[in-house]
Amino acid sequence: MTQIAPYGSWKSPITTDLIVAGTIGLSSITIDGDDVYWIEGRPSEGGRNVIVRHTPDGQTTDITPPPFNVRTRVHEYGGGAFLVADGTIYFSNFADQRLYRQTPGKEPQPLTPEANMRYADGVIDKQGDRLICIQEDHTQNGEPVNRIVSINLKNGEDIQILAEGYDFYASPSLSNDGSQLCWISWNHPNMPWDGTELWVAPMNTDGSLGEISLLAGGNAESIFQPQWSPDGMLCFVSDRSKWWNLYRVPGVTEAENVDPLYPLDAEFGMPQWVFGMSTYAFTAANKILCTFSQNGIWHLATLNTTKKHLQEIEIPYTSISSLTAKGSQVCFLGSSPTEPSSVIQINLSTGDINVLKSSTDLKIDSGYLSIPKTIEFPTENGKSAYGFFYPPTNKDYTAPGEVKPPLLVKSHGGPTAATSSSLSLKIQYWTSRGFALLDVNYGGSTGYGREYQQRLKNNWGIVDVDDCVNGAEYLAKQELVDNNRMAISGGSAGGYTTLCALTFKDVFKAGASYYGVSDLEALATDTHKFESRYLDGLIGPYPETKEIYKQRSPINFTEGLSCPVIFFQGLEDKIVPPNQAEKMLEVLKQKGLPVAYVAFPEEQHGFRRSENIKRALDGEFYFYSRVFGFTPADNLEELEIINL
């Protein structure tokens, strides 16, 4: 029988113990022969990343022994941390950033020497018996140097520089016959979604590159995932049409003949925050399996490059990434509003779909799951913004009378990123306890075309904040939420949006910042190379536009803060150092506003340890319970709230 209880006090089976005990991260799928490999990030092992192999007999085996942790720090965000060739695995180990080689049944052995170098995004050159990859050199003072190198597989100390001179490199791809190498590169202040260049060069007999040719790209064109077809045609994703679409080059020096494969107002690419991202793969010389996004929903399709015909494949997944294929065997990470992120295998010949690994073995009764509704709402300057709205849902409870639920607005990180409709137990944690939740794809998010993404140009801290505020007010006007109990929460760049909304607007009554930016000047002068000029496009060049940085930094306008805030911070965070949260904390303490600070000594930018993930999620809920005045059904660990 359904019980009547206030929103926020509903008892839910979706607990933090359940979430951290049964949930792992999945990424980086690759196929080698008949075997499928992927990485599992395990909070229960201190966030260790483990390579796992699935064989045709259905067996799944851990490949990486402890204490090895498969993670590269190139660009700090990593990705592309391992590759497999004929059963031999090459991977970057987090502790020392050396490359290791692991042959079947044996312990990993170091391939590269001890040096202050990092490696990512590798490919095997069989003809040259070497590994070609991105190297990030930290041996000198100042910014690290990025380049493309080859590493002799017989002698890992024999490292040859193939390309250098640009600030950044990514996506080296070797043609099937080993005769051509392509890659993308870009310079400050561009980010890879702003403007990159696609280069190609023949491979000389001594392993060096011949004359390089620029095929596509520039300061206002983003190139993503260059890849060779089985018959030697070079394909890539470009947003030259204002949407990330697929293209090919008939001849590797014919830049003027770049050919669109299927023009569509949809995104066949995504922002390259990490290495090794993949949205398409060849299943034959003239057939591409691809995934594309429209209005925040991902689709799977086959594309005949001869007929230029796209045929969608019906699958029960709305979010797709890390797509790879070999013949009729296809693998990707798939999820939906009711299905968690999983390694999915599809046989294109039979249509059979198999789940090789799920990020959680938990089976949640659908009566506790909130199904998101895609919403479009009006925002500034007569434009629209987008989001996913989750109504409170718990089959055991209903709220009394005409009371409206509290609202939690989620502001995603990046800010050049996007949220998705895939099942998130962290979101369901809130909705099953009686919160409504709005996950905002504010202007600047990807998935809606280059023009939408460019809305944030010079407007970070304005457009994103307006869209979060307008989304909340739209729901309040629809009488779907209680406008007196609206909170906002976000991490990293989403934490900045959160702090701006709390400082410069008067709509939200509480907020939570996870390693959020409060001082843009500090971020501009004290961050890693990959993002060191990111703010040029989001705010303006520094120090030339120093005044704008000051005007948009919440730390400088704390007099505008008038509601409770909780901060969560990793003390080893190099991207947003702890002093940013600690400065805000001191100001709020002095103002007499309720404030809490939860620091995690061993965490960096994002929390990986299960006990810390639990502490943060429960801590945020506890904080709101005290601020909004409801009694949680959970027996939550108390935390100190100053000035409450």
Short mmCIF file of C-alpha atoms in Angstrom, two decimals, residues 171-640:
data_model
loop_
_atom_site.label_atom_id
_atom_site.label_comp_id
_atom_site.label_asym_id
_atom_site.label_seq_id
_atom_site.Cartn_x
_atom_site.Cartn_y
_atom_site.Cartn_z
CA SER A 171 44.46 10.29 -33.01
CA PRO A 172 47.46 8.88 -34.90
CA SER A 173 46.05 6.36 -37.37
CA LEU A 174 48.03 4.06 -39.66
CA SER A 175 46.71 2.86 -42.99
CA ASN A 176 46.22 -0.90 -43.27
CA ASP A 177 49.32 -1.36 -45.44
CA GLY A 178 51.41 0.78 -43.08
CA SER A 179 52.33 3.26 -45.80
CA GLN A 180 50.49 6.34 -44.48
CA LEU A 181 50.08 7.96 -41.08
CA CYS A 182 47.44 10.57 -40.29
CA TRP A 183 46.77 12.54 -37.12
CA ILE A 184 45.16 15.70 -35.81
CA SER A 185 46.94 18.61 -34.16
CA TRP A 186 46.04 22.02 -32.79
CA ASN A 187 47.55 25.00 -31.03
CA HIS A 188 46.65 27.27 -28.15
CA PRO A 189 44.18 28.81 -27.59
CA ASN A 190 42.03 26.29 -29.47
CA MET A 191 40.48 23.30 -27.80
CA PRO A 192 39.93 20.23 -29.98
CA TRP A 193 36.22 21.09 -30.44
CA ASP A 194 37.14 24.63 -31.58
CA GLY A 195 39.61 24.00 -34.34
CA THR A 196 42.01 21.21 -35.29
CA GLU A 197 43.97 20.21 -38.38
CA LEU A 198 44.09 16.82 -40.11
CA TRP A 199 47.51 15.86 -41.44
CA VAL A 200 48.77 12.89 -43.42
CA ALA A 201 52.28 11.77 -44.39
CA PRO A 202 53.84 8.78 -46.15
CA MET A 203 56.03 6.47 -44.07
CA ASN A 204 59.67 6.33 -45.17
CA THR A 205 61.64 3.10 -45.10
CA ASP A 206 63.69 4.31 -42.11
CA GLY A 207 60.49 4.89 -40.12
CA SER A 208 60.49 8.67 -40.45
CA LEU A 209 57.69 10.59 -42.11
CA GLY A 210 57.81 11.95 -45.63
CA GLU A 211 56.28 15.23 -46.73
CA ILE A 212 53.21 16.02 -44.66
CA SER A 213 49.98 17.34 -46.20
CA LEU A 214 47.16 19.28 -44.59
CA LEU A 215 43.86 17.67 -45.59
CA ALA A 216 41.23 19.46 -43.55
CA GLY A 217 40.59 21.63 -40.54
CA GLY A 218 41.67 25.00 -39.27
CA ASN A 219 40.91 27.41 -36.49
CA ALA A 220 37.15 27.19 -37.06
CA GLU A 221 36.76 23.51 -37.99
CA SER A 222 36.89 20.62 -35.55
CA ILE A 223 38.18 17.27 -36.84
CA PHE A 224 37.40 14.09 -34.92
CA GLN A 225 38.50 10.44 -35.28
CA PRO A 226 40.40 10.16 -38.58
CA GLN A 227 40.34 6.51 -39.66
CA TRP A 228 41.35 4.49 -42.71
CA SER A 229 38.91 2.26 -44.55
CA PRO A 230 40.03 -1.30 -45.36
CA ASP A 231 40.75 -0.20 -48.95
CA GLY A 232 42.85 2.81 -47.91
CA MET A 233 40.31 5.63 -48.02
CA LEU A 234 40.77 8.21 -45.24
CA CYS A 235 37.59 9.13 -43.37
CA PHE A 236 37.01 11.58 -40.55
CA VAL A 237 34.36 13.58 -38.72
CA SER A 238 34.23 17.37 -39.25
CA ASP A 239 31.86 20.12 -38.15
CA ARG A 240 32.48 22.27 -41.26
CA SER A 241 28.70 22.11 -41.93
CA LYS A 242 28.06 23.31 -38.32
CA TRP A 243 27.32 19.69 -37.39
CA TRP A 244 29.87 16.92 -36.79
CA ASN A 245 29.33 14.82 -39.94
CA LEU A 246 31.29 12.08 -41.68
CA TYR A 247 33.63 12.85 -44.62
CA ARG A 248 36.21 11.07 -46.74
CA VAL A 249 39.14 12.09 -48.87
CA PRO A 250 39.30 10.24 -52.23
CA GLY A 251 43.08 10.70 -52.41
CA VAL A 252 45.32 11.41 -49.46
CA THR A 253 46.65 14.64 -50.97
CA GLU A 254 43.33 15.88 -52.37
CA ALA A 255 42.18 18.25 -49.66
CA GLU A 256 40.01 20.15 -52.14
CA ASN A 257 37.97 17.00 -52.83
CA VAL A 258 36.75 16.27 -49.32
CA ASP A 259 33.49 14.41 -49.78
CA PRO A 260 30.57 14.46 -47.29
CA LEU A 261 29.25 10.95 -46.76
CA TYR A 262 25.82 11.75 -45.36
CA PRO A 263 24.91 15.38 -44.53
CA LEU A 264 22.59 15.45 -41.53
CA ASP A 265 21.67 17.89 -38.76
CA ALA A 266 23.11 15.51 -36.19
CA GLU A 267 26.36 14.96 -34.32
CA PHE A 268 28.52 12.03 -35.45
CA GLY A 269 31.30 13.27 -33.17
CA MET A 270 31.76 14.49 -29.63
CA PRO A 271 34.11 16.79 -27.70
CA GLN A 272 37.51 15.13 -27.43
CA TRP A 273 38.13 15.53 -23.71
CA VAL A 274 39.99 12.23 -23.65
CA PHE A 275 41.92 10.15 -26.15
CA GLY A 276 40.59 7.05 -27.87
CA MET A 277 37.00 8.19 -28.42
CA SER A 278 35.14 6.44 -31.21
CA THR A 279 31.75 7.00 -32.84
CA TYR A 280 32.18 4.90 -35.99
CA ALA A 281 33.96 1.84 -37.33
CA PHE A 282 34.31 0.05 -40.67
CA THR A 283 32.59 -3.30 -41.10
CA ALA A 284 33.62 -3.50 -44.79
CA ALA A 285 35.44 -1.31 -47.30
CA ASN A 286 32.25 0.60 -48.15
CA LYS A 287 30.27 0.09 -44.94
CA ILE A 288 30.51 2.13 -41.77
CA LEU A 289 28.77 1.40 -38.52
CA CYS A 290 28.15 4.77 -36.89
CA THR A 291 26.40 6.43 -34.01
CA PHE A 292 24.96 9.92 -34.01
CA SER A 293 23.13 12.21 -31.62
CA GLN A 294 19.96 14.25 -32.17
CA ASN A 295 18.33 16.24 -29.35
CA GLY A 296 20.46 14.49 -26.76
CA ILE A 297 19.53 10.96 -27.91
CA TRP A 298 22.06 8.67 -29.61
CA HIS A 299 21.23 6.39 -32.53
CA LEU A 300 23.05 3.46 -34.19
CA ALA A 301 23.13 3.07 -37.96
CA THR A 302 24.93 1.55 -40.93
CA LEU A 303 26.18 3.84 -43.68
CA ASN A 304 26.85 2.57 -47.18
CA THR A 305 29.58 4.91 -48.42
CA THR A 306 29.04 3.94 -52.07
CA LYS A 307 25.29 4.61 -52.15
CA LYS A 308 25.47 7.17 -49.33
CA HIS A 309 22.55 5.48 -47.67
CA LEU A 310 22.00 5.52 -43.90
CA GLN A 311 20.01 2.73 -42.27
CA GLU A 312 19.18 3.04 -38.59
CA ILE A 313 19.43 -0.05 -36.37
CA GLU A 314 16.74 -0.39 -33.73
CA ILE A 315 18.33 -0.94 -30.33
CA PRO A 316 17.10 -0.31 -26.76
CA TYR A 317 19.88 2.20 -25.98
CA THR A 318 19.77 6.00 -26.03
CA SER A 319 23.42 6.69 -25.15
CA ILE A 320 26.26 5.08 -27.13
CA SER A 321 30.05 5.51 -26.98
CA SER A 322 33.36 3.66 -27.47
CA LEU A 323 32.07 1.98 -30.62
CA THR A 324 34.29 -0.61 -32.29
CA ALA A 325 33.69 -3.35 -34.84
CA LYS A 326 35.30 -6.28 -36.61
CA GLY A 327 33.31 -7.76 -39.45
CA SER A 328 29.81 -8.50 -38.18
CA GLN A 329 30.90 -8.23 -34.53
CA VAL A 330 30.11 -4.85 -33.00
CA CYS A 331 30.79 -3.63 -29.47
CA PHE A 332 30.00 -0.37 -27.71
CA LEU A 333 29.06 1.14 -24.38
CA GLY A 334 25.30 1.44 -24.31
CA SER A 335 22.76 2.68 -21.79
CA SER A 336 19.21 3.98 -21.56
CA PRO A 337 16.94 5.56 -18.94
CA THR A 338 16.28 2.08 -17.52
CA GLU A 339 19.50 0.24 -18.42
CA PRO A 340 22.89 1.05 -16.86
CA SER A 341 26.02 1.58 -18.92
CA SER A 342 27.11 -1.80 -20.27
CA VAL A 343 29.50 -3.37 -22.75
CA ILE A 344 27.13 -4.39 -25.55
CA GLN A 345 27.93 -6.87 -28.32
CA ILE A 346 25.78 -7.07 -31.45
CA ASN A 347 26.02 -9.63 -34.24
CA LEU A 348 25.04 -7.67 -37.34
CA SER A 349 24.33 -10.90 -39.24
CA THR A 350 21.83 -12.28 -36.75
CA GLY A 351 20.78 -9.15 -34.86
CA ASP A 352 21.60 -10.85 -31.56
CA ILE A 353 22.37 -8.44 -28.70
CA ASN A 354 24.48 -9.59 -25.74
CA VAL A 355 25.45 -7.72 -22.59
CA LEU A 356 29.09 -8.65 -21.93
CA LYS A 357 29.40 -6.57 -18.78
CA SER A 358 27.16 -4.18 -16.92
CA SER A 359 28.40 -1.32 -14.78
CA THR A 360 26.16 -2.72 -12.06
CA ASP A 361 24.67 -6.12 -11.32
CA LEU A 362 21.94 -4.48 -9.30
CA LYS A 363 18.40 -5.07 -10.45
CA ILE A 364 16.29 -2.06 -9.55
CA ASP A 365 12.51 -2.41 -9.58
CA SER A 366 11.23 -0.06 -12.29
CA GLY A 367 8.77 1.34 -9.74
CA TYR A 368 11.69 3.24 -8.21
CA LEU A 369 13.05 4.60 -11.49
CA SER A 370 12.25 8.08 -12.78
CA ILE A 371 12.11 8.18 -16.59
CA PRO A 372 13.50 11.49 -17.89
CA LYS A 373 11.46 13.71 -20.14
CA THR A 374 13.31 15.70 -22.79
CA ILE A 375 12.34 19.33 -22.33
CA GLU A 376 12.96 22.46 -24.34
CA PHE A 377 12.43 25.71 -22.47
CA PRO A 378 12.70 29.42 -23.25
CA THR A 379 15.83 31.25 -22.22
CA GLU A 380 17.47 34.62 -22.87
CA ASN A 381 17.34 36.49 -26.20
CA GLY A 382 14.33 34.54 -27.46
CA LYS A 383 16.27 31.29 -27.65
CA SER A 384 15.65 27.81 -26.28
CA ALA A 385 17.73 25.52 -24.12
CA TYR A 386 17.40 21.83 -23.33
CA GLY A 387 17.46 19.38 -20.49
CA PHE A 388 16.18 16.13 -19.03
CA PHE A 389 13.49 16.44 -16.36
CA TYR A 390 13.14 13.64 -13.81
CA PRO A 391 9.96 13.74 -11.69
CA PRO A 392 10.12 12.23 -8.18
CA THR A 393 9.29 8.53 -8.43
CA ASN A 394 8.89 5.86 -5.76
CA LYS A 395 6.16 3.23 -6.03
CA ASP A 396 5.86 3.06 -2.23
CA TYR A 397 5.14 6.74 -1.60
CA THR A 398 3.08 9.72 -2.53
CA ALA A 399 3.32 13.24 -1.14
CA PRO A 400 0.60 14.90 0.91
CA GLY A 401 -1.90 17.32 -0.60
CA GLU A 402 -0.87 19.93 -3.13
CA VAL A 403 2.74 20.15 -1.98
CA LYS A 404 5.29 20.41 -4.80
CA PRO A 405 8.64 18.57 -4.68
CA PRO A 406 11.99 20.21 -4.07
CA LEU A 407 14.09 20.58 -7.21
CA LEU A 408 17.75 19.80 -7.74
CA VAL A 409 19.24 21.33 -10.90
CA LYS A 410 22.36 19.53 -12.17
CA SER A 411 24.91 21.56 -14.10
CA HIS A 412 27.25 19.28 -16.04
CA GLY A 413 31.01 19.74 -16.19
CA GLY A 414 33.12 20.65 -19.15
CA PRO A 415 31.53 23.08 -19.78
CA THR A 416 31.94 21.81 -23.35
CA ALA A 417 30.26 18.48 -22.72
CA ALA A 418 26.71 17.18 -22.45
CA THR A 419 24.53 15.21 -20.13
CA SER A 420 22.62 12.17 -21.37
CA SER A 421 19.46 10.22 -20.66
CA SER A 422 21.31 7.09 -19.58
CA LEU A 423 20.44 5.46 -16.27
CA SER A 424 22.30 7.14 -13.44
CA LEU A 425 21.80 5.66 -10.00
CA LYS A 426 23.17 8.91 -8.58
CA ILE A 427 20.21 10.70 -10.16
CA GLN A 428 17.76 7.99 -9.11
CA TYR A 429 19.10 8.33 -5.56
CA TRP A 430 17.48 11.79 -5.50
CA THR A 431 14.26 11.11 -7.39
CA SER A 432 13.45 7.95 -5.41
CA ARG A 433 13.64 10.01 -2.21
CA GLY A 434 11.19 12.60 -3.48
CA PHE A 435 13.30 15.20 -5.32
CA ALA A 436 12.57 16.39 -8.82
CA LEU A 437 15.75 16.79 -10.87
CA LEU A 438 16.60 18.82 -13.94
CA ASP A 439 19.76 17.83 -15.82
CA VAL A 440 20.52 20.85 -18.03
CA ASN A 441 22.20 20.86 -21.42
CA TYR A 442 22.81 24.60 -21.28
CA GLY A 443 24.05 26.67 -24.21
CA GLY A 444 27.61 25.57 -24.87
CA SER A 445 26.76 21.90 -24.54
CA THR A 446 27.56 19.58 -27.42
CA GLY A 447 24.99 17.48 -29.25
CA TYR A 448 22.97 20.37 -30.70
CA GLY A 449 25.32 21.63 -33.42
CA ARG A 450 28.29 24.00 -33.48
CA GLU A 451 26.12 27.12 -33.23
CA TYR A 452 24.59 25.94 -29.94
CA GLN A 453 28.01 24.95 -28.64
CA GLN A 454 29.41 28.38 -29.58
CA ARG A 455 26.78 30.16 -27.43
CA LEU A 456 29.22 29.95 -24.56
CA LYS A 457 31.96 31.76 -26.48
CA ASN A 458 32.97 34.72 -24.27
CA ASN A 459 29.83 34.01 -22.22
CA TRP A 460 30.78 31.38 -19.66
CA GLY A 461 29.19 32.30 -16.36
CA ILE A 462 26.34 34.02 -18.18
CA VAL A 463 24.64 31.73 -20.74
CA ASP A 464 25.05 28.55 -18.68
CA VAL A 465 23.78 30.28 -15.55
CA ASP A 466 20.81 31.85 -17.36
CA ASP A 467 19.84 28.47 -18.81
CA CYS A 468 20.00 26.72 -15.43
CA VAL A 469 17.97 29.50 -13.82
CA ASN A 470 15.43 29.62 -16.66
CA GLY A 471 15.07 25.84 -16.62
CA ALA A 472 14.27 25.91 -12.91
CA GLU A 473 11.83 28.79 -13.27
CA TYR A 474 10.15 27.09 -16.23
CA LEU A 475 9.43 24.02 -14.09
CA ALA A 476 8.21 26.22 -11.23
CA LYS A 477 5.82 28.05 -13.59
CA GLN A 478 4.54 24.69 -14.78
CA GLU A 479 3.84 23.97 -11.08
CA LEU A 480 6.02 20.86 -11.23
CA VAL A 481 8.36 21.93 -8.42
CA ASP A 482 8.44 24.07 -5.27
CA ASN A 483 10.10 27.36 -6.18
CA ASN A 484 11.03 27.90 -2.52
CA ARG A 485 13.05 24.69 -2.39
CA MET A 486 15.24 24.75 -5.46
CA ALA A 487 18.91 23.80 -5.25
CA ILE A 488 21.71 23.62 -7.81
CA SER A 489 24.68 21.28 -7.88
CA GLY A 490 27.62 20.70 -10.19
CA GLY A 491 31.19 19.53 -10.43
CA SER A 492 34.26 21.24 -11.92
CA ALA A 493 32.93 23.64 -14.58
CA GLY A 494 29.45 22.70 -13.38
CA GLY A 495 30.61 23.78 -9.94
CA TYR A 496 31.52 27.17 -11.40
CA THR A 497 28.05 27.50 -12.95
CA THR A 498 26.60 26.52 -9.58
CA LEU A 499 28.61 29.13 -7.68
CA CYS A 500 27.76 31.81 -10.26
CA ALA A 501 24.06 30.99 -10.02
CA LEU A 502 24.19 31.22 -6.24
CA THR A 503 26.22 34.45 -6.29
CA PHE A 504 24.74 36.43 -9.17
CA LYS A 505 21.13 35.19 -9.13
CA ASP A 506 18.52 34.88 -6.42
CA VAL A 507 16.56 31.80 -7.54
CA PHE A 508 18.17 28.87 -5.75
CA LYS A 509 17.90 28.43 -2.00
CA ALA A 510 20.92 26.12 -1.61
CA GLY A 511 23.75 24.62 -3.61
CA ALA A 512 26.57 22.10 -3.74
CA SER A 513 29.91 22.67 -5.43
CA TYR A 514 32.06 19.67 -6.28
CA TYR A 515 35.63 20.90 -6.93
CA GLY A 516 34.06 23.97 -8.54
CA VAL A 517 35.85 27.05 -9.84
CA SER A 518 35.32 30.23 -7.83
CA ASP A 519 38.31 32.25 -9.06
CA LEU A 520 38.72 32.45 -12.83
CA GLU A 521 42.03 34.27 -12.58
CA ALA A 522 43.45 31.44 -10.51
CA LEU A 523 42.15 28.93 -13.05
CA ALA A 524 43.72 30.88 -15.91
CA THR A 525 47.12 31.09 -14.22
CA ASP A 526 47.25 27.83 -12.26
CA THR A 527 46.05 24.90 -14.33
CA HIS A 528 47.48 22.24 -16.65
CA LYS A 529 48.52 22.71 -20.26
CA PHE A 530 45.47 21.21 -21.96
CA GLU A 531 43.12 23.76 -20.40
CA SER A 532 45.56 26.60 -19.85
CA ARG A 533 44.07 28.64 -22.73
CA TYR A 534 40.56 27.17 -22.63
CA LEU A 535 39.25 30.33 -21.01
CA ASP A 536 40.39 32.45 -23.97
CA GLY A 537 37.31 31.23 -25.80
CA LEU A 538 34.99 31.06 -22.81
CA ILE A 539 35.88 34.40 -21.20
CA GLY A 540 38.57 36.16 -23.22
CA PRO A 541 42.39 36.28 -23.43
CA TYR A 542 44.16 36.68 -20.11
CA PRO A 543 45.50 39.10 -18.87
CA GLU A 544 44.09 41.39 -21.58
CA THR A 545 40.53 40.85 -20.34
CA LYS A 546 41.48 40.60 -16.68
CA GLU A 547 38.55 42.78 -15.59
CA ILE A 548 36.05 40.34 -17.12
CA TYR A 549 37.70 37.49 -15.22
CA LYS A 550 37.24 39.45 -12.02
CA GLN A 551 33.63 40.34 -12.83
CA ARG A 552 32.70 36.70 -13.41
CA SER A 553 34.53 35.21 -10.42
CA PRO A 554 32.12 34.40 -7.57
CA ILE A 555 34.94 34.83 -5.04
CA ASN A 556 34.94 38.58 -5.78
CA PHE A 557 31.20 39.04 -5.21
CA THR A 558 30.47 37.01 -2.13
CA GLU A 559 28.20 39.79 -0.89
CA GLY A 560 25.70 38.40 -3.40
CA LEU A 561 25.65 35.01 -1.69
CA SER A 562 22.65 34.66 0.55
CA CYS A 563 21.96 30.94 0.80
CA PRO A 564 23.64 27.80 2.21
CA VAL A 565 26.41 26.07 0.24
CA ILE A 566 28.30 22.80 0.69
CA PHE A 567 31.73 22.20 -0.89
CA PHE A 568 33.32 18.84 -1.78
CA GLN A 569 37.02 18.91 -2.70
CA GLY A 570 39.89 16.55 -3.47
CA LEU A 571 43.05 17.82 -1.84
CA GLU A 572 45.24 16.42 -4.66
CA ASP A 573 43.27 18.29 -7.34
CA LYS A 574 45.66 19.97 -9.81
CA ILE A 575 42.92 21.27 -12.10
CA VAL A 576 40.93 23.20 -9.50
CA PRO A 577 43.18 23.49 -6.43
CA PRO A 578 41.58 23.24 -2.96
CA ASN A 579 42.31 26.87 -2.09
CA GLN A 580 39.44 27.98 -4.35
CA ALA A 581 36.84 26.16 -2.23
CA GLU A 582 38.60 27.11 0.99
CA LYS A 583 38.48 30.84 0.17
CA MET A 584 34.74 30.64 -0.43
CA LEU A 585 34.33 28.67 2.78
CA GLU A 586 36.00 31.38 4.86
CA VAL A 587 33.87 34.13 3.34
CA LEU A 588 30.63 32.24 3.97
CA LYS A 589 31.68 31.50 7.54
CA GLN A 590 32.30 35.19 8.14
CA LYS A 591 28.94 36.09 6.61
CA GLY A 592 27.17 33.76 8.99
CA LEU A 593 25.63 31.66 6.21
CA PRO A 594 25.24 27.91 6.69
CA VAL A 595 28.22 26.26 5.00
CA ALA A 596 29.95 22.89 5.01
CA TYR A 597 33.27 21.69 3.60
CA VAL A 598 34.11 18.05 2.97
CA ALA A 599 37.73 17.43 1.91
CA PHE A 600 39.16 14.13 0.62
CA PRO A 601 42.97 13.96 1.06
CA GLU A 602 43.68 11.29 -1.61
CA GLU A 603 41.29 12.44 -4.33
CA GLN A 604 42.08 14.46 -7.44
CA HIS A 605 39.67 16.11 -9.90
CA GLY A 606 36.72 13.77 -9.45
CA PHE A 607 36.20 11.15 -6.78
CA ARG A 608 37.14 7.52 -7.41
CA ARG A 609 37.13 5.88 -3.98
CA SER A 610 33.89 4.22 -2.97
CA GLU A 611 33.91 5.58 0.57
CA ASN A 612 34.30 9.14 -0.75
CA ILE A 613 31.61 8.79 -3.40
CA LYS A 614 29.27 7.58 -0.65
CA ARG A 615 30.27 10.35 1.75
CA ALA A 616 29.71 13.06 -0.87
CA LEU A 617 26.30 11.90 -2.08
CA ASP A 618 24.92 11.22 1.39
CA GLY A 619 26.51 14.45 2.63
CA GLU A 620 24.79 16.57 -0.01
CA PHE A 621 21.43 14.95 0.79
CA TYR A 622 21.95 15.47 4.52
CA PHE A 623 22.83 19.12 3.88
CA TYR A 624 19.58 19.75 1.98
CA SER A 625 17.55 17.91 4.61
CA ARG A 626 18.76 20.37 7.22
CA VAL A 627 18.35 23.40 4.96
CA PHE A 628 14.92 22.48 3.52
CA GLY A 629 13.63 20.98 6.76
CA PHE A 630 12.73 17.39 5.95
CA THR A 631 13.69 14.20 7.76
CA PRO A 632 15.54 11.60 5.66
CA ALA A 633 14.46 7.98 5.97
CA ASP A 634 18.14 6.99 5.80
CA ASN A 635 20.37 6.89 8.84
CA LEU A 636 22.87 9.35 7.39
CA GLU A 637 26.27 10.18 8.81
CA GLU A 638 26.10 13.71 10.16
CA LEU A 639 28.47 16.37 8.93
CA GLU A 640 29.35 19.71 10.43
#
